[in-house]
CSV table of C-alpha atoms in Angstrom, one decimal:
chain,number,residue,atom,x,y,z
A,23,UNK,CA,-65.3,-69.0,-26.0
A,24,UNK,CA,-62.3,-68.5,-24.0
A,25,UNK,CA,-60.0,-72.3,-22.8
A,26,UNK,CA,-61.4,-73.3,-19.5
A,27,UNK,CA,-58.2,-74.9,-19.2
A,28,UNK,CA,-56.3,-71.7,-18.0
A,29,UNK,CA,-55.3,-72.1,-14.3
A,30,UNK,CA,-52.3,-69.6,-14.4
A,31,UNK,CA,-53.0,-65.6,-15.6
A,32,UNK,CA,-51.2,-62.5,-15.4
A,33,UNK,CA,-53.4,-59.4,-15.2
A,34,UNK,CA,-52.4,-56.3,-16.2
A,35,UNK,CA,-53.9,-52.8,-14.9
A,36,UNK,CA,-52.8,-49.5,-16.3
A,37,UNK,CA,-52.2,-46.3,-14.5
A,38,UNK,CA,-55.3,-45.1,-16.2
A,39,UNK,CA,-57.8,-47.2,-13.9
A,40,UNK,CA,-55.3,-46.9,-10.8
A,41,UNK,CA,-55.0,-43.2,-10.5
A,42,UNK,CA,-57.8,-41.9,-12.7
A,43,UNK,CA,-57.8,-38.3,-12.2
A,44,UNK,CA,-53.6,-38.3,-11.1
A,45,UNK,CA,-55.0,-37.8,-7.4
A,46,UNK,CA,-53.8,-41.1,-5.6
A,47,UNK,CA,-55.6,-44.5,-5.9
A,48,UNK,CA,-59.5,-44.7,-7.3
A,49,UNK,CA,-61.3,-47.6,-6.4
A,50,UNK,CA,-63.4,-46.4,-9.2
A,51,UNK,CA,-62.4,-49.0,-11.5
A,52,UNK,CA,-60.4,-51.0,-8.9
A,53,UNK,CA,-62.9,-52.4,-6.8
A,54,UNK,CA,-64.2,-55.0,-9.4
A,55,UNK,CA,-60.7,-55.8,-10.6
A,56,UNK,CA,-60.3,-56.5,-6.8
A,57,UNK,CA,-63.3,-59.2,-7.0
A,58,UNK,CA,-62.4,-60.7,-10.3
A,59,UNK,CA,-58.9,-61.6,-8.8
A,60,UNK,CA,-60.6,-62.7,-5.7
A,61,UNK,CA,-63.3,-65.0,-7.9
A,62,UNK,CA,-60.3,-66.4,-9.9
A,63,UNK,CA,-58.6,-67.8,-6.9
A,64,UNK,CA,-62.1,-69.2,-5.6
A,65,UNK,CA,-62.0,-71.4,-8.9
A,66,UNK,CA,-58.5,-72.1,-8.1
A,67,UNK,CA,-57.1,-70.1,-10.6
A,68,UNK,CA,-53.4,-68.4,-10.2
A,69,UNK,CA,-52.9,-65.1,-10.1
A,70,UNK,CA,-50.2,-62.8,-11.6
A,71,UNK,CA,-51.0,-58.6,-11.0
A,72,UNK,CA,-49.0,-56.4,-12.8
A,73,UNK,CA,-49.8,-52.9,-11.5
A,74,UNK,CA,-48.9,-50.0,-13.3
A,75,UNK,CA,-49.3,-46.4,-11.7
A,76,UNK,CA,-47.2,-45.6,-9.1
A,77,UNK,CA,-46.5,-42.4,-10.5
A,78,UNK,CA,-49.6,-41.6,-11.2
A,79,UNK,CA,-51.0,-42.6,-7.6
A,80,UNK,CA,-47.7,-40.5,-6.1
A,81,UNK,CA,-48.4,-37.4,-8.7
A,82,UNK,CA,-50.9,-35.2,-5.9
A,83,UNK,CA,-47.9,-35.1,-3.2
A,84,UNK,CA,-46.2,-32.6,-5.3
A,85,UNK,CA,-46.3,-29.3,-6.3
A,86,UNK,CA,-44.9,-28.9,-9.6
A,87,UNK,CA,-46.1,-26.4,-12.5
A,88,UNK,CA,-44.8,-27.5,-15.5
A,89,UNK,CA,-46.2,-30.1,-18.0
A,90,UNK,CA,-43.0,-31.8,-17.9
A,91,UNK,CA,-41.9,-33.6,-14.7
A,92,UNK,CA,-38.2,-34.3,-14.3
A,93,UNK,CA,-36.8,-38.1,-14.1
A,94,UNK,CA,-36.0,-37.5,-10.4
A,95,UNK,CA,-38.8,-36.1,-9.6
A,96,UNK,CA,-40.6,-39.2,-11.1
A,97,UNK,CA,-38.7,-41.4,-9.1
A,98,UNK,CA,-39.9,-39.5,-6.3
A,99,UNK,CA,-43.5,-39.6,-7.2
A,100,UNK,CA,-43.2,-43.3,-8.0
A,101,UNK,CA,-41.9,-44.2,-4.2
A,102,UNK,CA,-44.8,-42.5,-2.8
A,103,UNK,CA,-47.2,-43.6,-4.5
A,104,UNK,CA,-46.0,-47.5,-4.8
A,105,UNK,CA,-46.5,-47.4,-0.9
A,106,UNK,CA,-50.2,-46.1,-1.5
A,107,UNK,CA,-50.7,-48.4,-4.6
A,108,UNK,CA,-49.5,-51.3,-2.3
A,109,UNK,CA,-51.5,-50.7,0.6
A,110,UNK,CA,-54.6,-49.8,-1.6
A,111,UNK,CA,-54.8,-53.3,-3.1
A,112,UNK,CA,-53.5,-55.0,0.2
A,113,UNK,CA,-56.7,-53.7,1.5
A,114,UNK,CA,-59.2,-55.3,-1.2
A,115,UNK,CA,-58.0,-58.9,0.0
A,116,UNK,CA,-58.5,-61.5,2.7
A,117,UNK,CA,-54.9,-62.8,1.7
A,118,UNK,CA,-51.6,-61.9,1.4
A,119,UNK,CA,-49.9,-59.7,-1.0
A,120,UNK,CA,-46.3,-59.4,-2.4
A,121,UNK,CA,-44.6,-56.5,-3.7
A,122,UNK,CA,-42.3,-57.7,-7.0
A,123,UNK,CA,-40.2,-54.5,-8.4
A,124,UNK,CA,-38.1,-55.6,-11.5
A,125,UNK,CA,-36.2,-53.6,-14.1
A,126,UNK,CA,-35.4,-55.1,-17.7
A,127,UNK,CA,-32.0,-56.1,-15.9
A,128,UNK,CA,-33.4,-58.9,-13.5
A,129,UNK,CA,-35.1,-60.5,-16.6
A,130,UNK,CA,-32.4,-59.9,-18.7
A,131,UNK,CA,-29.4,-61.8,-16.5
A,132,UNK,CA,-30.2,-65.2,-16.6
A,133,UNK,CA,-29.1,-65.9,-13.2
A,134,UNK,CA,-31.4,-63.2,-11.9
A,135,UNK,CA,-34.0,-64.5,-14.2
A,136,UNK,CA,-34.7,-68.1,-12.8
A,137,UNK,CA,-34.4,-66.1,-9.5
A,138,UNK,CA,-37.5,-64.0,-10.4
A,139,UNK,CA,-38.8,-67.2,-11.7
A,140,UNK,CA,-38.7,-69.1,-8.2
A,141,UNK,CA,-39.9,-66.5,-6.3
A,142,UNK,CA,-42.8,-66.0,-8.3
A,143,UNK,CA,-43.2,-69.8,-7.8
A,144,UNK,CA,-42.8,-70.2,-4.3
A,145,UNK,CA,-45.6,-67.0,-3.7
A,146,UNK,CA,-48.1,-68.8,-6.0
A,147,UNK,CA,-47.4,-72.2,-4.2
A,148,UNK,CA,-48.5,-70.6,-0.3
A,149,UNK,CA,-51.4,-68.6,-1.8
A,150,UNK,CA,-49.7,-65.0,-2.2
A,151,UNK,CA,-51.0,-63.0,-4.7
A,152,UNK,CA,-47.6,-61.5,-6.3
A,153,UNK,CA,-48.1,-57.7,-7.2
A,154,UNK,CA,-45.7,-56.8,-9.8
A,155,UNK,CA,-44.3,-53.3,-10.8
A,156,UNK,CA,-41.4,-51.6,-12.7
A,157,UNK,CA,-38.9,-50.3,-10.2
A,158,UNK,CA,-39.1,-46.7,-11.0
A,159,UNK,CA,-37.3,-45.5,-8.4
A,160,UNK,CA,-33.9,-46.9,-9.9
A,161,UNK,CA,-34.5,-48.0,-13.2
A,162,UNK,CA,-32.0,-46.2,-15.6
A,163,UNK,CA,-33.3,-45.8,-19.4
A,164,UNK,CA,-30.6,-48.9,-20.2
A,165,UNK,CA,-32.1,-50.6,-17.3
A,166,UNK,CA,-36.2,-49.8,-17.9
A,167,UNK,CA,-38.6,-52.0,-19.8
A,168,UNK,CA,-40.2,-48.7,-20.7
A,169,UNK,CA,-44.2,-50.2,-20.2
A,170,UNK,CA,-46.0,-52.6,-18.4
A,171,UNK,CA,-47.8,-54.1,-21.3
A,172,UNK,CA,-44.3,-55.5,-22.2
A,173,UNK,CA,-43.4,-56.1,-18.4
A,174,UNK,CA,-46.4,-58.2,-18.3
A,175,UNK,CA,-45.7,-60.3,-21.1
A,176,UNK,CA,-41.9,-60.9,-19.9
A,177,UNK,CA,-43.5,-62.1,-16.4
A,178,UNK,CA,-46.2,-64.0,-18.5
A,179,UNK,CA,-43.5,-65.7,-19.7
A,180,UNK,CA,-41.4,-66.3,-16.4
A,181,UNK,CA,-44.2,-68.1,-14.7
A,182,UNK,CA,-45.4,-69.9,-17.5
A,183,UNK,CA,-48.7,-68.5,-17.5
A,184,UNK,CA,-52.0,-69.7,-19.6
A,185,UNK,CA,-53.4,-66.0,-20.3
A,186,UNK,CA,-52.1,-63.0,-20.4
A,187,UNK,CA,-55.4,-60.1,-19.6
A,188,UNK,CA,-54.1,-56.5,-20.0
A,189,UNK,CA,-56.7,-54.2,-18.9
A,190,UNK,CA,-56.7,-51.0,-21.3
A,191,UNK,CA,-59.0,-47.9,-21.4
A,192,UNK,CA,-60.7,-49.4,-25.1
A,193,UNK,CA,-62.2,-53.2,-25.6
A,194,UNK,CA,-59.7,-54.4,-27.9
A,195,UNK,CA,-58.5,-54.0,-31.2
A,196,UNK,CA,-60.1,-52.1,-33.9
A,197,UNK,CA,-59.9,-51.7,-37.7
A,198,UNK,CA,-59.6,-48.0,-36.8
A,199,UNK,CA,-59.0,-45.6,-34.1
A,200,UNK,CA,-62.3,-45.9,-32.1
A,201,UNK,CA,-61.6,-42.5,-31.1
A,202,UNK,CA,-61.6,-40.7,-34.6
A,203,UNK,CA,-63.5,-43.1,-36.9
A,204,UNK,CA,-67.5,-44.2,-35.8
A,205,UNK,CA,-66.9,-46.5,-38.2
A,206,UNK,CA,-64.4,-48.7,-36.4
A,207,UNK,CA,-64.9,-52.2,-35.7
A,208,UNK,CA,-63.9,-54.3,-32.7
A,209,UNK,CA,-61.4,-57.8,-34.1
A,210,UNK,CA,-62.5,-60.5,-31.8
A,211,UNK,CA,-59.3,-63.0,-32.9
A,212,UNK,CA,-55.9,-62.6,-33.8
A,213,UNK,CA,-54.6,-65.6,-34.6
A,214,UNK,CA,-51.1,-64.5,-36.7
A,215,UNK,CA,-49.3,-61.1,-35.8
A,216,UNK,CA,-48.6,-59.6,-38.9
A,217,UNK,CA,-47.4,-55.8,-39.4
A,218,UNK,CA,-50.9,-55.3,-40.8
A,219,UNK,CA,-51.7,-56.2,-37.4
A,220,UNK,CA,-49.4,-53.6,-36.2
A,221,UNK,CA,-50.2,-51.2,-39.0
A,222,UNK,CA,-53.9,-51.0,-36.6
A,223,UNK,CA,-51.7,-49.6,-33.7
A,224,UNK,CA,-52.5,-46.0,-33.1
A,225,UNK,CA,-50.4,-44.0,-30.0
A,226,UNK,CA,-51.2,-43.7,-26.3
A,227,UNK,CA,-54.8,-42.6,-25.9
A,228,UNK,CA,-54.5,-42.4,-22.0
A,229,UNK,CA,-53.2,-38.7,-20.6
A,230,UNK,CA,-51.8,-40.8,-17.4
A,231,UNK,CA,-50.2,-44.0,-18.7
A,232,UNK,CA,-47.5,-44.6,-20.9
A,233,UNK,CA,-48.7,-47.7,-23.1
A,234,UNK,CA,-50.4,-47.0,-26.4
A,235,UNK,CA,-51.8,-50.3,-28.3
A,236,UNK,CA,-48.6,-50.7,-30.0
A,237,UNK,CA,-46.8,-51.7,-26.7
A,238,UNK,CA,-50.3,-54.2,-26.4
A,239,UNK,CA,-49.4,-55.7,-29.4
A,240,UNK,CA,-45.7,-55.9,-28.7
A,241,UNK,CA,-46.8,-58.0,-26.0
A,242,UNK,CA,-49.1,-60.2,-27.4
A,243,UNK,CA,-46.4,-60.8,-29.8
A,244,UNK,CA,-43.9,-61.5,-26.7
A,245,UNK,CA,-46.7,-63.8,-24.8
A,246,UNK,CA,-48.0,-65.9,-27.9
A,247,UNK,CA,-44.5,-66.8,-28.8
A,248,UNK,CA,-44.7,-68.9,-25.4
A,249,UNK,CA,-47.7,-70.3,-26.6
A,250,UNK,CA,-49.8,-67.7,-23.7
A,251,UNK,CA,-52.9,-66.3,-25.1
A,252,UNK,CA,-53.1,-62.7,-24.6
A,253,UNK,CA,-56.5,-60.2,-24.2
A,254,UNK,CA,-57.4,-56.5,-24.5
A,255,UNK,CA,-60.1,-55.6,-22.6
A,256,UNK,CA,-61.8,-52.7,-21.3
A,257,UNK,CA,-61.2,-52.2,-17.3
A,258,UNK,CA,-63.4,-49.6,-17.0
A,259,UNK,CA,-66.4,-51.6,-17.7
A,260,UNK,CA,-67.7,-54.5,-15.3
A,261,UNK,CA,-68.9,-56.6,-17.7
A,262,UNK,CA,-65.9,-57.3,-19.0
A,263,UNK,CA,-64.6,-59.4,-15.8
A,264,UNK,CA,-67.9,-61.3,-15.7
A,265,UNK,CA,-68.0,-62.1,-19.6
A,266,UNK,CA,-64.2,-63.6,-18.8
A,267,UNK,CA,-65.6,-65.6,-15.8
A,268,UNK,CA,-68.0,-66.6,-17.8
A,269,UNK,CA,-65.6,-68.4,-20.2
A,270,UNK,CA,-67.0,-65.1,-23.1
A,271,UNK,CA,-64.7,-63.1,-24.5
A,272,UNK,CA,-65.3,-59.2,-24.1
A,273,UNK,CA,-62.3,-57.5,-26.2
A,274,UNK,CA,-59.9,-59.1,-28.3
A,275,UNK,CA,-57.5,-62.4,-28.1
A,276,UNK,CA,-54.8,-63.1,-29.6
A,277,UNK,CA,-53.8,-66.6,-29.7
A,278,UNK,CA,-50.7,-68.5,-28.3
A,279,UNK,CA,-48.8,-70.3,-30.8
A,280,UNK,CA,-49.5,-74.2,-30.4
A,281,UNK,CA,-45.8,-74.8,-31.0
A,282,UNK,CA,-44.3,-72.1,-28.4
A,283,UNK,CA,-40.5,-70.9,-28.6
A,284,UNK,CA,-38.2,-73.4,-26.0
A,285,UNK,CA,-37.4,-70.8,-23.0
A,286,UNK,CA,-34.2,-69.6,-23.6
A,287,UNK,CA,-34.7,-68.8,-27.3
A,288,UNK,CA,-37.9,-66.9,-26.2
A,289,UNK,CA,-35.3,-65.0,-23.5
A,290,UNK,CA,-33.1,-64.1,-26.3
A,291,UNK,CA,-35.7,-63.3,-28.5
A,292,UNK,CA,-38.3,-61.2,-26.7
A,293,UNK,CA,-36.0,-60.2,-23.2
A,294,UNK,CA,-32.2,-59.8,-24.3
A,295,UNK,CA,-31.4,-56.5,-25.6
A,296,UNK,CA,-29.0,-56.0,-28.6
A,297,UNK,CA,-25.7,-54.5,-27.5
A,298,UNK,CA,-24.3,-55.0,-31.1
A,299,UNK,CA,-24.3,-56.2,-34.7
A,300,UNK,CA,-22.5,-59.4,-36.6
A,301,UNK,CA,-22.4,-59.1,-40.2
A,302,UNK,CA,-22.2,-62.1,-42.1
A,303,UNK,CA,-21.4,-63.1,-45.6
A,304,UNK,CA,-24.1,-65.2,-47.8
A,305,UNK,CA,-22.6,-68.5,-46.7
A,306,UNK,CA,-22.6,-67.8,-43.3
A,307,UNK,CA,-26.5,-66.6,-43.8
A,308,UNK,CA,-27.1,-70.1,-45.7
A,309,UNK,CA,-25.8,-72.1,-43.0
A,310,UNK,CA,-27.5,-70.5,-40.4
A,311,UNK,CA,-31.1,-70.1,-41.8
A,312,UNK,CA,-30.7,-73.4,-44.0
A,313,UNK,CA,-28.6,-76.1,-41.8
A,314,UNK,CA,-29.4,-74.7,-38.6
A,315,UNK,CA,-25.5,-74.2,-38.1
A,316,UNK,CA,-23.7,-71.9,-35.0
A,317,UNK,CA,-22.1,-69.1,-36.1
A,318,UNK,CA,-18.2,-69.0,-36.6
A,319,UNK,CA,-15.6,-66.7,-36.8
A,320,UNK,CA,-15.1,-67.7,-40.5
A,321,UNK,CA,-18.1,-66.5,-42.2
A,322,UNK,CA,-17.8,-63.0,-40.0
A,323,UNK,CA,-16.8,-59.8,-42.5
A,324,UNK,CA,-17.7,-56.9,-40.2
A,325,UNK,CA,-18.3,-56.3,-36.5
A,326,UNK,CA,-20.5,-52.9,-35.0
A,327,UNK,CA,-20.8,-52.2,-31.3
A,328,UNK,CA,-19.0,-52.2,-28.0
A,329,UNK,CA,-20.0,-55.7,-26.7
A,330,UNK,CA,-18.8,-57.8,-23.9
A,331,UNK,CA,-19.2,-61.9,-23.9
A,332,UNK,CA,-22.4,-62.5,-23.1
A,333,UNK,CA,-24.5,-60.2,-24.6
A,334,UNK,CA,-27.0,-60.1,-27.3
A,335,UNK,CA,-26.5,-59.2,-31.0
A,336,UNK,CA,-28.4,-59.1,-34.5
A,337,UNK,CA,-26.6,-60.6,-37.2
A,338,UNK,CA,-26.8,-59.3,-40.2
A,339,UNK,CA,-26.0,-60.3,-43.9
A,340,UNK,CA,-23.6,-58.2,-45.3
A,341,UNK,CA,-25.3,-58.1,-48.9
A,342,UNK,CA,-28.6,-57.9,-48.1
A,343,UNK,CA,-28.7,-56.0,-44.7
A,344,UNK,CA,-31.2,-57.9,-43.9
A,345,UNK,CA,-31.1,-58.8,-39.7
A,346,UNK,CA,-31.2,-63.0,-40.2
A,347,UNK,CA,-30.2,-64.1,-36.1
A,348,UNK,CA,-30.4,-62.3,-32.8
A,349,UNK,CA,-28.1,-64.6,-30.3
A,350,UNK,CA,-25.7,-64.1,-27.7
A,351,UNK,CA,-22.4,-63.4,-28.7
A,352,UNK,CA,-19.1,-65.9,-26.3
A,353,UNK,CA,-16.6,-63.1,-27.8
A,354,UNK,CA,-16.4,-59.2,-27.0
A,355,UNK,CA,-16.3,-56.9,-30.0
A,356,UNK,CA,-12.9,-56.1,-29.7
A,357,UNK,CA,-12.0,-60.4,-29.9
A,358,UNK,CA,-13.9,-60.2,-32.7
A,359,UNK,CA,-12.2,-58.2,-34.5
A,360,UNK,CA,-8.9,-60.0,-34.4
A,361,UNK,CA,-10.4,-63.0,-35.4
A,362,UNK,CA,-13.3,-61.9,-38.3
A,363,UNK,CA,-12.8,-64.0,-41.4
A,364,UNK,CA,-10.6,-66.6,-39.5
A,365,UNK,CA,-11.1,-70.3,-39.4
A,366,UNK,CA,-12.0,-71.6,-35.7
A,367,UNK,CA,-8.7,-73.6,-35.4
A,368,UNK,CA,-6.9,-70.2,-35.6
A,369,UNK,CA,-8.8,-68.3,-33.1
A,370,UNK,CA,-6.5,-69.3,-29.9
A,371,UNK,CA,-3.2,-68.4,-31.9
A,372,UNK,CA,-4.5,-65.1,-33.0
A,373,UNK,CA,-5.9,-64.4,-29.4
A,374,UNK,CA,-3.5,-66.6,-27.2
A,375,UNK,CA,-6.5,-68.3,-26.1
A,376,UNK,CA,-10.0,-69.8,-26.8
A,377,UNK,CA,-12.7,-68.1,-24.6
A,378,UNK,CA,-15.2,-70.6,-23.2
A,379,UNK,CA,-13.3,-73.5,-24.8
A,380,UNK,CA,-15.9,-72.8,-28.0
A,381,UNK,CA,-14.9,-71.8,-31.3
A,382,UNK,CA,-18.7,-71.1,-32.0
A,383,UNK,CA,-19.0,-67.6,-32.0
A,384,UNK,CA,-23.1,-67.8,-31.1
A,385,UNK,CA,-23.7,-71.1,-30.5
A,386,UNK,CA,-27.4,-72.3,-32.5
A,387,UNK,CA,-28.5,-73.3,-28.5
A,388,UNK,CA,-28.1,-69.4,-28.4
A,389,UNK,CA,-30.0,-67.6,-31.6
A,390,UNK,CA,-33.2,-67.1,-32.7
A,391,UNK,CA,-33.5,-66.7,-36.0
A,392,UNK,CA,-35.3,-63.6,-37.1
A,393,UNK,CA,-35.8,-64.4,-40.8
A,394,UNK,CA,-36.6,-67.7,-42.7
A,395,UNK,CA,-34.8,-68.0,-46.1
């Protein structure tokens, strides 16, 4: 039985079940996505969309002959049909809609973060259902989350959400590909990510979307962290939104932790972006996985990247190679450099000044560690 307790969800719908046949929006599969939304809000549920398919609904306006479309023309496609893909789901409800475009950059500041964050909240608040998409018009490959299954779980995570529902073209996870082996059965629970969990993963089945079930675990592993409890389920079939009404579940769940990550570790774990590499030698590693220590300049034996202050990078022990710590770094590269292997009192003589007024180089507020000695 799924928690009755849930009162926020984010639903995710694929470009498989928007734009079917690549020939603008279906309601094929839409129209009882459409009532499950509506029946959520009836039992005073919030409501999340995240609505893939814009270039899949755009596709039909033009003509183009080759199997592989170009990035502008993409973009193209995708401003098309996010106007139809809008107006399409405007027209399934009696209340208002919002359009949300984001690119891994607004969840990535942090300024631009809590801005998303307050929107979000104030739509929720006066009864807007917030319909949320990757801005592929302008999204850059830097600047892309890449898939909506990962989108999802980063908004999941912004709003604070109970349940995370990502609609797929299969019911769930399976010992085997469904598609090759008869013999393949469905896993109701996951209650640990493991990589034998991953191991499962096969590619992208759909011919329209860009999400296999490895990006589905990738974000269950992003949602769970914040303690959200994340579903599979088939969209296709109807039954699956009344078994979820019904408090039944129809696919596979995978369980939020009961401890989740605090926020901002769960930003610089499952959001930031690694622009770099620390390594470390073993005493810098024991005080960071043992004593819960920040990192300092002392313990530092070689720097890799171009980073500014302020972004995120793995550390790594320099014996080992193991990645221990992803945090975010208050020196660039090039400071860091000049002051590798140097006790903290030294740092403003050997740069003429102490950035941020910290000698921590990633302060522990900062890093996640990614490894548990």
């Amino acid at each position: 039985m799924l928690k009755p307790s849930w009162r926020r969800v984010v639903l995710k719908v694929g470009s498989a079940l928007i734009a079917p046949d690549q020939d603008g929006c279906s309601e094929r599969y839409l129209r009882p996505i459409a009532e499950f939304i509506q029946q959520c809000r009836q039992l005073n549920r919030e409501v999340i969309l995240v609505s893939s398919g814009s270039v899949a609904a755009g596709r039909h306006h033009f003509q183009f002959q080759h199997q592989r479309v170009p990035i502008a023309l993409k973009r193209a496609m995708a401003a098309v049909g996010q106007t139809e893909m809008m107006n399409f789901w405007s027209r399934c409800f009696d209340f208002p809609c919002a359009q949300v475009l984001l690119t891994h950059g607004d969840l990535s500041d942090r300024v631009r973060h809590i801005n998303v964050k307050n929107t979000l909240k104030r739509l929720l608040d006066h009864g807007v259902l917030p319909i949320v998409n990757e801005n592929d018009t302008i999204a850059t490959d830097e600047l892309k989350v890449g898939d909506n299954d990962n989108l999802a779980a980063m908004v999941a995570s912004v709003v604070q959400a109970d349940a995370l529902i990502i609609c797929s073209d299969v019911n769930g996870l399976y010992t085997a590909d469904p598609n090759k082996d008869p013999a393949a059965k469905l896993i109701p629970e996951v209650r640990q990510i493991t990589p034998e969990i991953y191991a499962l993963a096969g590619g992208a089945s759909s011919r329209v979307g860009t999400g296999g079930m490895r990006t589905k675990i990738e974000a269950a592993e992003k949602a769970t962290a914040q303690g959200v409890d994340t579903l599979i389920v088939d969209g296709h079939q109807v039954t699956t939104f009344q078994c979820l009404l019904a408090g039944n579940n129809p696919g596979t769940i995978f369980y939020g932790q009961k401890i989740p990550l605090p926020a901002k570790k769960h930003w610089v774990r499952h959001t930031l972006r690694a622009k770099g590499e620390i390594w470390v030698d073993d005493g810098c590693v024991d005080a960071l996985c043992q004593h819960g220590a920040s990192l300092l300049s002392s313990g530092i034996v070689r720097v890799k990247g171009d980073f500014a202050p302020g972004d995120a990078v793995i550390v790594r022990c320099s014996v080992s190679k193991r990645s221990i710590a992803k945090g975010v770094s208050r020196f660039s590269a090039s400071q860091l450099f000049s002051i590798k292997g140097q006790h903290s009192e030294k740092i403003a003589s050997c740069l003429g000044f102490c950035p941020n007024g910290s000698n921590a180089v990633i302060h522990r507020s900062e890093m996640m560690l990614l490894e548990k000695l």
